[in-house]
XYZ file of C-alpha atoms in Angstrom:
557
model
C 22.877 2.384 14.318
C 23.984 6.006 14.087
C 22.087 9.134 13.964
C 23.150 12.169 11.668
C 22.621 16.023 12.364
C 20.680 17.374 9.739
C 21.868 20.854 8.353
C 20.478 23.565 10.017
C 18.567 21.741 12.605
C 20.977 20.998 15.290
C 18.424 19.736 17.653
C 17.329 17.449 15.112
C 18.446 13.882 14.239
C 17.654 11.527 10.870
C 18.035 7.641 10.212
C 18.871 6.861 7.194
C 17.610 3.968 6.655
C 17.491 1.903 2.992
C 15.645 1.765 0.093
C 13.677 -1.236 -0.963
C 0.409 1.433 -0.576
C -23.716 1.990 5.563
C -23.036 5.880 5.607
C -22.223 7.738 2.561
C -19.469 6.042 0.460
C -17.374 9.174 0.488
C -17.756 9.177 4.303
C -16.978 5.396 4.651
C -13.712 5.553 2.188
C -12.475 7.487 5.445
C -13.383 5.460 7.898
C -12.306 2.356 6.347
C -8.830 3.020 4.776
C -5.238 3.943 5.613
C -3.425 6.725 4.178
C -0.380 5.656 1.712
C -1.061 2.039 2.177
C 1.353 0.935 -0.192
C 4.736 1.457 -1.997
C 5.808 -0.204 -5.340
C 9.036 -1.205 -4.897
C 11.707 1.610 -6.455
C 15.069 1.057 -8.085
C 16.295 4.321 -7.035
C 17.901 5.069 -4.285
C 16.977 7.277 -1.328
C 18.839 10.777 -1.851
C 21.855 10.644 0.767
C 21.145 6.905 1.761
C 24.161 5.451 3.486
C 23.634 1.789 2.316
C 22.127 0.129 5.523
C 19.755 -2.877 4.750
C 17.681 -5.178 6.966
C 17.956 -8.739 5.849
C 15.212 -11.111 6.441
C 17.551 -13.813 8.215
C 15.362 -16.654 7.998
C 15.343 -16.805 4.130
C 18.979 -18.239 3.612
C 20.547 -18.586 0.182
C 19.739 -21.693 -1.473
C 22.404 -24.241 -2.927
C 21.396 -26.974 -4.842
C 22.320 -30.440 -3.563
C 24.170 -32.473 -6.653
C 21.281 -34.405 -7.344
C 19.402 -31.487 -8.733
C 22.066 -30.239 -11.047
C 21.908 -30.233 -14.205
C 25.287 -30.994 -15.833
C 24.911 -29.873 -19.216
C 25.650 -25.967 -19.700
C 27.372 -23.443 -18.474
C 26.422 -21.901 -14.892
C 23.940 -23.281 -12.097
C 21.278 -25.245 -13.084
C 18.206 -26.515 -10.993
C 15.520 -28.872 -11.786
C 12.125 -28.159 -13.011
C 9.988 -25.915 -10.821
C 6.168 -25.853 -10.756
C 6.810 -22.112 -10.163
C 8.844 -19.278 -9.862
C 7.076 -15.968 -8.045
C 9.663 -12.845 -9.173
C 9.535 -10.471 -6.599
C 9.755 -10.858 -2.676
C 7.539 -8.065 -1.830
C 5.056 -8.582 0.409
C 2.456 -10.021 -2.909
C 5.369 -12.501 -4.183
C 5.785 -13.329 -0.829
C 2.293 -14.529 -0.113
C 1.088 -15.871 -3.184
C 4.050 -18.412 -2.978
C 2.755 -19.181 0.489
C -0.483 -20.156 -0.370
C 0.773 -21.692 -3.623
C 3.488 -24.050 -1.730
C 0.282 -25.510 0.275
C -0.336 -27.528 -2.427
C 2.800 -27.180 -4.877
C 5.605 -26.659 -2.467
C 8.348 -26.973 -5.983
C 8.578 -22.835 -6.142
C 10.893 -20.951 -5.434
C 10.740 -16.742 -4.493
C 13.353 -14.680 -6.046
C 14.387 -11.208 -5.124
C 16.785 -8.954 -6.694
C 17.548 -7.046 -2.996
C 18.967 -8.078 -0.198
C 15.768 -8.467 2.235
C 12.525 -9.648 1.378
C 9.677 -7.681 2.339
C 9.606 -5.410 -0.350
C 8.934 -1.881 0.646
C 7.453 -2.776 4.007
C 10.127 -0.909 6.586
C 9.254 -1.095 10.028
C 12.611 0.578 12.331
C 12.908 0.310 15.660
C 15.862 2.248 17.617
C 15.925 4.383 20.680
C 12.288 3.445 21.820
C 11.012 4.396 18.512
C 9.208 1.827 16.345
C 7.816 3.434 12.797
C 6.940 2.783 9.351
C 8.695 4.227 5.841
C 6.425 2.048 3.517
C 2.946 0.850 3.916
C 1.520 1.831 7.716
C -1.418 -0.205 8.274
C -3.585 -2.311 7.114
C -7.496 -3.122 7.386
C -8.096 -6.474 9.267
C -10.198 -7.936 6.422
C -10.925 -11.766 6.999
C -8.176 -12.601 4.148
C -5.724 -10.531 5.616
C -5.998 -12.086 9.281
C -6.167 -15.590 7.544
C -2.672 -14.605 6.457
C -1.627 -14.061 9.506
C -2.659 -16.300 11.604
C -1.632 -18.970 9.123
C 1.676 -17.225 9.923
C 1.766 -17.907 13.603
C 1.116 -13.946 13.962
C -2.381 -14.199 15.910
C -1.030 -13.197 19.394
C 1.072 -10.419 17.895
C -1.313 -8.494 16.142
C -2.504 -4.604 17.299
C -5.789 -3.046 16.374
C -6.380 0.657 16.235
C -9.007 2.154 17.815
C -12.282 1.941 15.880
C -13.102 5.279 17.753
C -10.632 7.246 17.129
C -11.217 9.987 15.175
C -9.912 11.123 11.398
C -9.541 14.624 10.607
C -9.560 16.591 8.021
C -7.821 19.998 7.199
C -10.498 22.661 6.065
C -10.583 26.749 6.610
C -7.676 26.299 9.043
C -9.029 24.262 11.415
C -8.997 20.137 11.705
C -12.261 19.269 11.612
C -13.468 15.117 12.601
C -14.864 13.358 10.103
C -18.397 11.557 10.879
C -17.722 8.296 12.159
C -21.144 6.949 11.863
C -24.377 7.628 10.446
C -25.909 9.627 13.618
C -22.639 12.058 12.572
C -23.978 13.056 9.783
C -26.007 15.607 10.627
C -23.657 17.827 12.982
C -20.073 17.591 11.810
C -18.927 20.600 10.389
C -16.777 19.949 7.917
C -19.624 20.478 5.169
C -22.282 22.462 4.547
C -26.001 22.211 5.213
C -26.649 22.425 1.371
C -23.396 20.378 0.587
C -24.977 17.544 2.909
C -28.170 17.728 1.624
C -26.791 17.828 -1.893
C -24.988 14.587 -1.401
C -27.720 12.731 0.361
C -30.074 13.268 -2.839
C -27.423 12.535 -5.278
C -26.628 9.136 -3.425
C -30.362 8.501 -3.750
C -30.180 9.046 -7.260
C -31.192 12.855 -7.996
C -28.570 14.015 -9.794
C -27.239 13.621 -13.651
C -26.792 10.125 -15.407
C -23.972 8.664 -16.414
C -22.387 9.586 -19.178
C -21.312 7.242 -21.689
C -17.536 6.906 -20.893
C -15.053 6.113 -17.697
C -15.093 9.189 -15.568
C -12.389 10.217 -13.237
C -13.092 9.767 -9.742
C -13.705 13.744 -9.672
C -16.043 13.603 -12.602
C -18.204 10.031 -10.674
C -17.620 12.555 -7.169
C -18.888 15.703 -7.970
C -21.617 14.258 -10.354
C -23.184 11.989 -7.800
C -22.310 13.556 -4.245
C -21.830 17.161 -5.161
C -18.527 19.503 -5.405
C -18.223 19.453 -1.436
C -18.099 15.563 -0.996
C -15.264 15.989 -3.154
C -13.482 18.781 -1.984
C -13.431 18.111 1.563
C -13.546 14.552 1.658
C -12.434 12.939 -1.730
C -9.414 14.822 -2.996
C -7.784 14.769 0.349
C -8.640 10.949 0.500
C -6.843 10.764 -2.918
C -3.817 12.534 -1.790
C -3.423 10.652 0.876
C -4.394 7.149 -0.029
C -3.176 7.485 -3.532
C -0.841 10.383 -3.631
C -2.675 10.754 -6.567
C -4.592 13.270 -8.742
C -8.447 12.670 -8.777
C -8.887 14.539 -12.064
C -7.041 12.193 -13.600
C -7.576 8.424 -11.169
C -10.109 6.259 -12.416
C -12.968 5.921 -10.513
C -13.586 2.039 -12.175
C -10.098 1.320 -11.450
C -9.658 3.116 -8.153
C -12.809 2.612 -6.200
C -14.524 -0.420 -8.145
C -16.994 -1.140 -5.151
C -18.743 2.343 -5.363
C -18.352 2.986 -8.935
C -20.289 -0.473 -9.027
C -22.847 0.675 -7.246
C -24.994 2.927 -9.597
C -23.974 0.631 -12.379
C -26.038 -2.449 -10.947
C -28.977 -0.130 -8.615
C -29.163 2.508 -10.968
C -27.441 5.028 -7.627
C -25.052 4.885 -5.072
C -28.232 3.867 -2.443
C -30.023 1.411 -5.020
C -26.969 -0.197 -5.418
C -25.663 -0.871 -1.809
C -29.298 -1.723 -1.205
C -29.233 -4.080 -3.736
C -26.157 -5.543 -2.730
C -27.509 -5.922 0.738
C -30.329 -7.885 -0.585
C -28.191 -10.460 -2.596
C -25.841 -10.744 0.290
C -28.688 -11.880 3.055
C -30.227 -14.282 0.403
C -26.906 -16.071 -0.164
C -25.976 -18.416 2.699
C -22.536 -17.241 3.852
C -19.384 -19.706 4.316
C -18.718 -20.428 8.161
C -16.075 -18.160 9.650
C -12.711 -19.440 10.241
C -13.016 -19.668 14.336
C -9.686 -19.230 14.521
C -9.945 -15.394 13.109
C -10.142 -12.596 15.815
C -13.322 -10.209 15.094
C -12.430 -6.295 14.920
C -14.797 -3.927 16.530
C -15.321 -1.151 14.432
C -14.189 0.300 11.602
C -10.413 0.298 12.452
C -6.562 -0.656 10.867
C -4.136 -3.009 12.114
C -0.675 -3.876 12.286
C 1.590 -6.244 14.788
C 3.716 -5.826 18.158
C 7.169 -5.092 16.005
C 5.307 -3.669 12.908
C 4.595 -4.650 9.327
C 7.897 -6.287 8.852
C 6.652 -9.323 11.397
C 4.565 -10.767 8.111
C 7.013 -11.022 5.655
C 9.285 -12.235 7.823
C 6.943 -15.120 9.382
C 6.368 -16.191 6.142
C 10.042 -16.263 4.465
C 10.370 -18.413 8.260
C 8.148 -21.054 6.572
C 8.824 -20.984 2.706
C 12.888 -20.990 4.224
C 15.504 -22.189 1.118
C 12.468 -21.415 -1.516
C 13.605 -17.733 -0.767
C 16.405 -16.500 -3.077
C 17.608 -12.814 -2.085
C 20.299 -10.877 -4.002
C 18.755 -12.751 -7.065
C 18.349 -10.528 -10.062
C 16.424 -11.953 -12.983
C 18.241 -11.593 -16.603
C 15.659 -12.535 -19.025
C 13.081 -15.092 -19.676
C 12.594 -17.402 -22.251
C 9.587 -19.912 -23.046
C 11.095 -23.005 -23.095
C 11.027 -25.866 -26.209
C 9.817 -28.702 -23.739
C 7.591 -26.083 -22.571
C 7.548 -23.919 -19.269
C 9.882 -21.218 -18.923
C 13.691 -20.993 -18.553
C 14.660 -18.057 -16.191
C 18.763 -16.505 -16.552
C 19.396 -15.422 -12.864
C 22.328 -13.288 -11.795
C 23.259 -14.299 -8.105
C 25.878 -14.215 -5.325
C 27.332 -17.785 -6.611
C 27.340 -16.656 -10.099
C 24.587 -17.335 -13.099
C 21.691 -19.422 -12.926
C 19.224 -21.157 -15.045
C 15.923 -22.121 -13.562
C 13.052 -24.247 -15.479
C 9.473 -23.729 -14.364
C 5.937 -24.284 -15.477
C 4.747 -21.031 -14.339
C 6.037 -17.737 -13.331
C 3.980 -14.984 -11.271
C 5.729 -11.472 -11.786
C 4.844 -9.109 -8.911
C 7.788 -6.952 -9.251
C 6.287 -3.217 -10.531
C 5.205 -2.823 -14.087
C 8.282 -0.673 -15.303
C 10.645 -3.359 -14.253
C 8.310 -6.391 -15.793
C 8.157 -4.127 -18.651
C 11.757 -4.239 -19.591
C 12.282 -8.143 -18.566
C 9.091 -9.129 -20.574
C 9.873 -7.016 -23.774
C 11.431 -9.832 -25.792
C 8.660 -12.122 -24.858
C 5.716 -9.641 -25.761
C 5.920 -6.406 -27.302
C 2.667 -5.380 -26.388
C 2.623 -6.492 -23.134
C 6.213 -4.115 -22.175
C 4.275 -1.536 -24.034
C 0.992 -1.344 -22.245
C 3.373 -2.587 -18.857
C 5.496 0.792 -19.381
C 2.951 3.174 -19.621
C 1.545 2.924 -15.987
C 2.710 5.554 -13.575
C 4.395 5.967 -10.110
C 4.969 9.417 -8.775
C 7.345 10.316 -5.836
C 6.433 9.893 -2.047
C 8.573 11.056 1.415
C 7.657 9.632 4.520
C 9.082 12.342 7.184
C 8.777 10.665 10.810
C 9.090 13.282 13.431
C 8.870 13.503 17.060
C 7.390 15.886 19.160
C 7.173 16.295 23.427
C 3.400 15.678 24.498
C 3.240 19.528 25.801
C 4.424 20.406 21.872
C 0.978 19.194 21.019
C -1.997 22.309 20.396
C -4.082 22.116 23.618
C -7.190 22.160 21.267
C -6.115 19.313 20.014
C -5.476 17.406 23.487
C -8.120 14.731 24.646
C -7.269 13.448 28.531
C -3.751 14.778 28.332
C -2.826 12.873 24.816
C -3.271 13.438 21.384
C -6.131 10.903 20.417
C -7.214 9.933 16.473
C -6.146 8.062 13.300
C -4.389 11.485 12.227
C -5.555 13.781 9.231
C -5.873 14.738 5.776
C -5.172 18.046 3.847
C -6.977 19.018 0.797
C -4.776 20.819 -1.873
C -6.487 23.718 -1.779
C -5.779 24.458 2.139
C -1.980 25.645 1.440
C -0.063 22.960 2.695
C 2.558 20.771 0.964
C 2.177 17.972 3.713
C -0.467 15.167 2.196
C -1.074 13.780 5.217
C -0.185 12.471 8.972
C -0.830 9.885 10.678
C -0.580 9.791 14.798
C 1.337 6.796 14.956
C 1.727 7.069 18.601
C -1.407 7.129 19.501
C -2.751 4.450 16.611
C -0.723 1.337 18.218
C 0.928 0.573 21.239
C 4.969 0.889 22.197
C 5.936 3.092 19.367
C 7.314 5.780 21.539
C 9.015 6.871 24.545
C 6.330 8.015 27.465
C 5.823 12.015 26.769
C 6.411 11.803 22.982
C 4.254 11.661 20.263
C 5.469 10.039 16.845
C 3.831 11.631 13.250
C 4.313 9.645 10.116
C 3.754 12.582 7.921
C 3.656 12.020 3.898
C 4.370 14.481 1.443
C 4.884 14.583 -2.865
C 2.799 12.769 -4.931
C 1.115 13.231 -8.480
C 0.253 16.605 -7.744
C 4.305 17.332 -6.239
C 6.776 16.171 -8.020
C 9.351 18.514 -6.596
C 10.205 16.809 -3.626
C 12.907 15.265 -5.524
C 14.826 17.972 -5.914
C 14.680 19.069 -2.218
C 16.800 17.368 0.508
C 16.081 15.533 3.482
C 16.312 19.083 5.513
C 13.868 20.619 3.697
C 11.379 18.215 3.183
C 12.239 18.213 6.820
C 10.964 22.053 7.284
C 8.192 21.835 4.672
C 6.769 19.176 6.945
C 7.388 21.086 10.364
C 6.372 24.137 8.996
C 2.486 22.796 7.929
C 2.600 20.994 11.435
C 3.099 24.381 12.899
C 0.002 25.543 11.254
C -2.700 22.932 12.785
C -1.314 20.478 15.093
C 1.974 21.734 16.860
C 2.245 24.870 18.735
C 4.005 27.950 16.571
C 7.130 27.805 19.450
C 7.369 24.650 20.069
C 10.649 22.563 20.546
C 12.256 21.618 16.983
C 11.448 18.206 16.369
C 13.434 14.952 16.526
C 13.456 13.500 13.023
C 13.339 9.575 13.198
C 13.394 8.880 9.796
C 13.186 10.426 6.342
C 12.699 8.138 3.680
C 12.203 9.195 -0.466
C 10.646 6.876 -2.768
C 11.119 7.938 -6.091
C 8.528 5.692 -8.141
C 5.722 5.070 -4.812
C 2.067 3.998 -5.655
C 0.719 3.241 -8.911
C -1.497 5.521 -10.387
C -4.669 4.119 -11.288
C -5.342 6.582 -14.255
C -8.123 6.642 -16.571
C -8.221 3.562 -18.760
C -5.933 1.534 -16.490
C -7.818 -1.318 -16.284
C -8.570 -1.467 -20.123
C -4.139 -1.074 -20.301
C -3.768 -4.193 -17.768
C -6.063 -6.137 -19.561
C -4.424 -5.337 -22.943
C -1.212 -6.390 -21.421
C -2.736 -9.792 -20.221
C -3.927 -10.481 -23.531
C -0.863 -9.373 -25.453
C 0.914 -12.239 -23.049
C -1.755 -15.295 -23.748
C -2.035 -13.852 -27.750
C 1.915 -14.909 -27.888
C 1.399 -17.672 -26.355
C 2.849 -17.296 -22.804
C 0.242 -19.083 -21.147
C 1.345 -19.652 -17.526
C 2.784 -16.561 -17.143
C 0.409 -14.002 -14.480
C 1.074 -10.485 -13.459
C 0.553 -9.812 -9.981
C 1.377 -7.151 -7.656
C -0.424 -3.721 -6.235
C -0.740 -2.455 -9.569
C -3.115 -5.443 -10.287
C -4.425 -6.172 -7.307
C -5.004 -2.511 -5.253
C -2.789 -0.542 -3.638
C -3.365 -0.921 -0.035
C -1.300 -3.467 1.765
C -4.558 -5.346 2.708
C -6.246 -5.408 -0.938
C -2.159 -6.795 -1.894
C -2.652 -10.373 0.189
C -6.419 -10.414 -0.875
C -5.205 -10.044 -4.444
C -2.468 -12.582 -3.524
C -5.194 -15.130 -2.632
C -6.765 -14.337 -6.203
C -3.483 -14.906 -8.118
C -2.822 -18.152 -6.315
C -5.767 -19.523 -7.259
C -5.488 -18.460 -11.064
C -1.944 -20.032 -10.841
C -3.012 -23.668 -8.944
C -5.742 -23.845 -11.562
C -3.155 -23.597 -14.398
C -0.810 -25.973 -12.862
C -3.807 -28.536 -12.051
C -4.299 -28.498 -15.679
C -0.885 -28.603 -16.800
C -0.694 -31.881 -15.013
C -2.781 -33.990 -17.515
C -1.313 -32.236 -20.868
């Protein structure tokens, strides 16, 4: 693999590589959750992309053996399937996995040459980093995943220590990591602390009487601090979205559930406490590791070792290069799906169909078959994303910012307000193990968004700069060495935006799907499910479960 100069930085170096998410709840959103967890998958290329692709080479192309042709027709034709999951991102991938445990007759089809989705782990000259989703919090469904996957002895957990930061008044303040925190960290105010501890308790206006924003539940409940310091950059960087405009139902259901069921943010997790100790809880899979801490996790080559563990054990059912046509319900009911492939056109049967591919492209595919659900499908939105990787030597590193000689801490955040373009970094170096050279330090830095649009005109040099430049002003030292740029990656259509009303639009597009009739037919993907990688296999779990109750009942019609 090559590297190529880019202009005006001689020193500095670009892979191009192809295209393809108990304290205060503000407080704990922090602690608990990765920044830019999760890309949609984009049909747009990256700007300048030179075509490389990473295959997943245990999910060969899949030839039919004569017995399961169907002569009649024109094209390649396959017997009946109990389902077809469109889209091999990383929720196609495991909802098919947990399907084929008890209906193994599915089949996975992807319109790009890998599966994985946007998941891109690289690894070249000592460097292993992430363009798509980064991390991912070990929740019980997540591990299950992967150990089911044979992945147990490869996974990495962060730190549950190390520190987040966030960008305020010029200087990167921590964020409290605990409760005992509270009262001394300095990125708020005596009177903003005290103003959120007595709106959490429930001192502070009622609700009013339609969906608020996640700015409008913020500021009402926990004060305009909360959500200037802590909220809008958690937005930005979880999101890349605007909180003025993200649903705070849609986007942070837990919390927002809170003061509808205790009447406040502390009634409610108090309440929730209460019902949770006085119902018996299921045994713990043994085989599970247990976390310490409030930390993120990933595996010894990266993100890509999941997808490709499971397209190891779902093998032929794996179709790659496969780009669906149009789908039809079928007279002896089921669906018939029109394929264009590598060997030519084919026609699949099935009795269900999950479509996790994102909304805009189910939109178009679905439009004959519903109306109203490619309407409501179309209107969701995905603004741009970069992910800049840069390198940096150790001494390039502010000493203020140097704990034992290294550069310790989750990374940071940067409100909008602090005059920076950069939404966020993340110390990739120091979060896992072997992902650079001794004396470097690695920065997955993201930048665009809702609220930044422009980075699509700029090029790869300049979001280059723009990046290096804000670096300059908080982390790295004003003269230090240009840095060496591992990767810059553009994702035209990133994270779904989980806007005002978008839960009242998916469920008008699930409707508009059973009102014609297209029973057996589920949406899936991170614009149902969540956007982080980790709420994506939990919502996988869900799906799979809606799907083998549809197909147990199919059995006996």
């Amino acid at each position: 693999m090559t590297t190529t100069p880019v202009a005006n930085h001689p020193n500095i170096f670009t892979h191009r590589s192809p295209p393809s998410t108990s304290s205060s709840p503000a407080l704990l959103f922090l602690n608990r959750t990765n920044f830019i967890p999760y890309f949609s998958t984009s049909k747009r290329n990256c700007v300048n992309c030179n075509g490389w692709r990473t295959r997943c080479s245990v999910a060969k192309d899949y030839t039919a053996p004569p017995s399961e042709v169907d002569g009649g027709g024109s094209g390649n034709h396959f017997s009946e399937l109990d389902c077809v999951v469109v889209g091999g991102g990383i929720s196609g991938l495991c909802i098919a996995k947990v399907i084929s445990a008890n209906y193994p007759n599915l089949m996975v089809t992807e319109a790009r040459d890998r599966a994985g989705g946007n998941i891109t782990t690289v690894e070249r000259d000592g460097y292993l980093w992430e363009e798509g989703p980064n991390s991912f919090q070990p929740s019980d469904p997540m591990l299950t995943m992967a150990v089911d996957c044979g992945l147990k002895d490869d996974l990495v957990l962060g730190d549950p220590d190390a520190p987040r930061f966030v960008l305020w008044e010029g200087k990167l303040r921590p964020v409290p990591a605990k409760p005992t925190d509270l009262p001394f960290f300095d990125l708020m105010s005596i009177p903003g602390k005290l103003r959120a501890g007595f709106g959490a308790i429930g001192l502070r206006p009622s609700p009013p009487g339609y969906e608020e924003s996640v700015e409008q539940f913020v500021r009402r409940n926990l004060g305009d601090e909360v959500f200037e310091r802590l909220i809008e950059p958690f937005c930005s960087g979880v999101y890349a979205g605007d909180p003025s405009k993200l649903s705070m139902k849609a986007a942070f259901g837990k919390v927002w559930k809170l003061e509808q069921t205790g009447g406040s943010i502390i009634g409610g997790t108090f309440k929730a406490i209460k019902e949770r100790s006085s119902t018996p809880k299921p045994p713990r899979d043994p085989r599970l590791p247990t976390p310490k801490g409030q930390t993120v996790g990933s595996f010894r080559k990266g993100l890509r070792m999941l997808p490709d563990a499971i397209c190891a054990r779902l093998g032929s059912k794996v179709k790659l290069s496969w780009k669906l046509s149009s789908i039809t319900k079928s007279e002896k009911g089921g669906y018939r799906l029109i394929y264009e492939t590598p060997e030519g056109v084919v026609s699949l049967q099935s009795r269900s169909i999950v479509m996790t591919i994102p909304s805009y492209v189910a939109s178009n595919i679905l439009r004959p078959l519903s109306v109203g659900a490619a309407d409501a499908l179309s209107s969701f939105y995905y603004p741009p994303v970069a992910a800049v990787t840069l390198s940096y030597p150790q001494e390039a590193i502010r000493d203020d910012r140097v704990v034992d000689g290294e550069l310790k801490g989750f990374g940071q955040l940067h409100p909008r307000s602090q005059g920076v373009e950069t939404l966020g970094t993340i110390y990739s170096s120091s979060l896992f193990p072997n992902r650079a050279p001794n004396g470097r330090v690695l920065l997955l830095n993201y930048i665009g968004g809702a609220t930044n649009t422009e980075i699509l005109s700029k090029t790869e040099s300049q979001l280059v700069e723009a990046v290096d430049r804000d670096l300059r002003k908080m982390l790295i030292k004003p003269k230090a060495q240009d840095p060496l740029v591992t990767g810059v990656r553009v994702w035209p259509q990133a994270i779904p935006q989980f806007l005002v009303g978008h839960l009242d639009t998916l469920g008008t597009a699930k409707a508009a799907l059973s009102n014609n009739g297209l029973d057996g037919l589920f949406l899936g993907g991170n614009y149902v499910s969540g956007v982080a990688l980790g709420r994506c296999v939990e919502g996988a779990y869900e799906i799979a479960s809606e799907v083998t109750g549809f197909l147990s009942q199919y059995a006996y019609k």
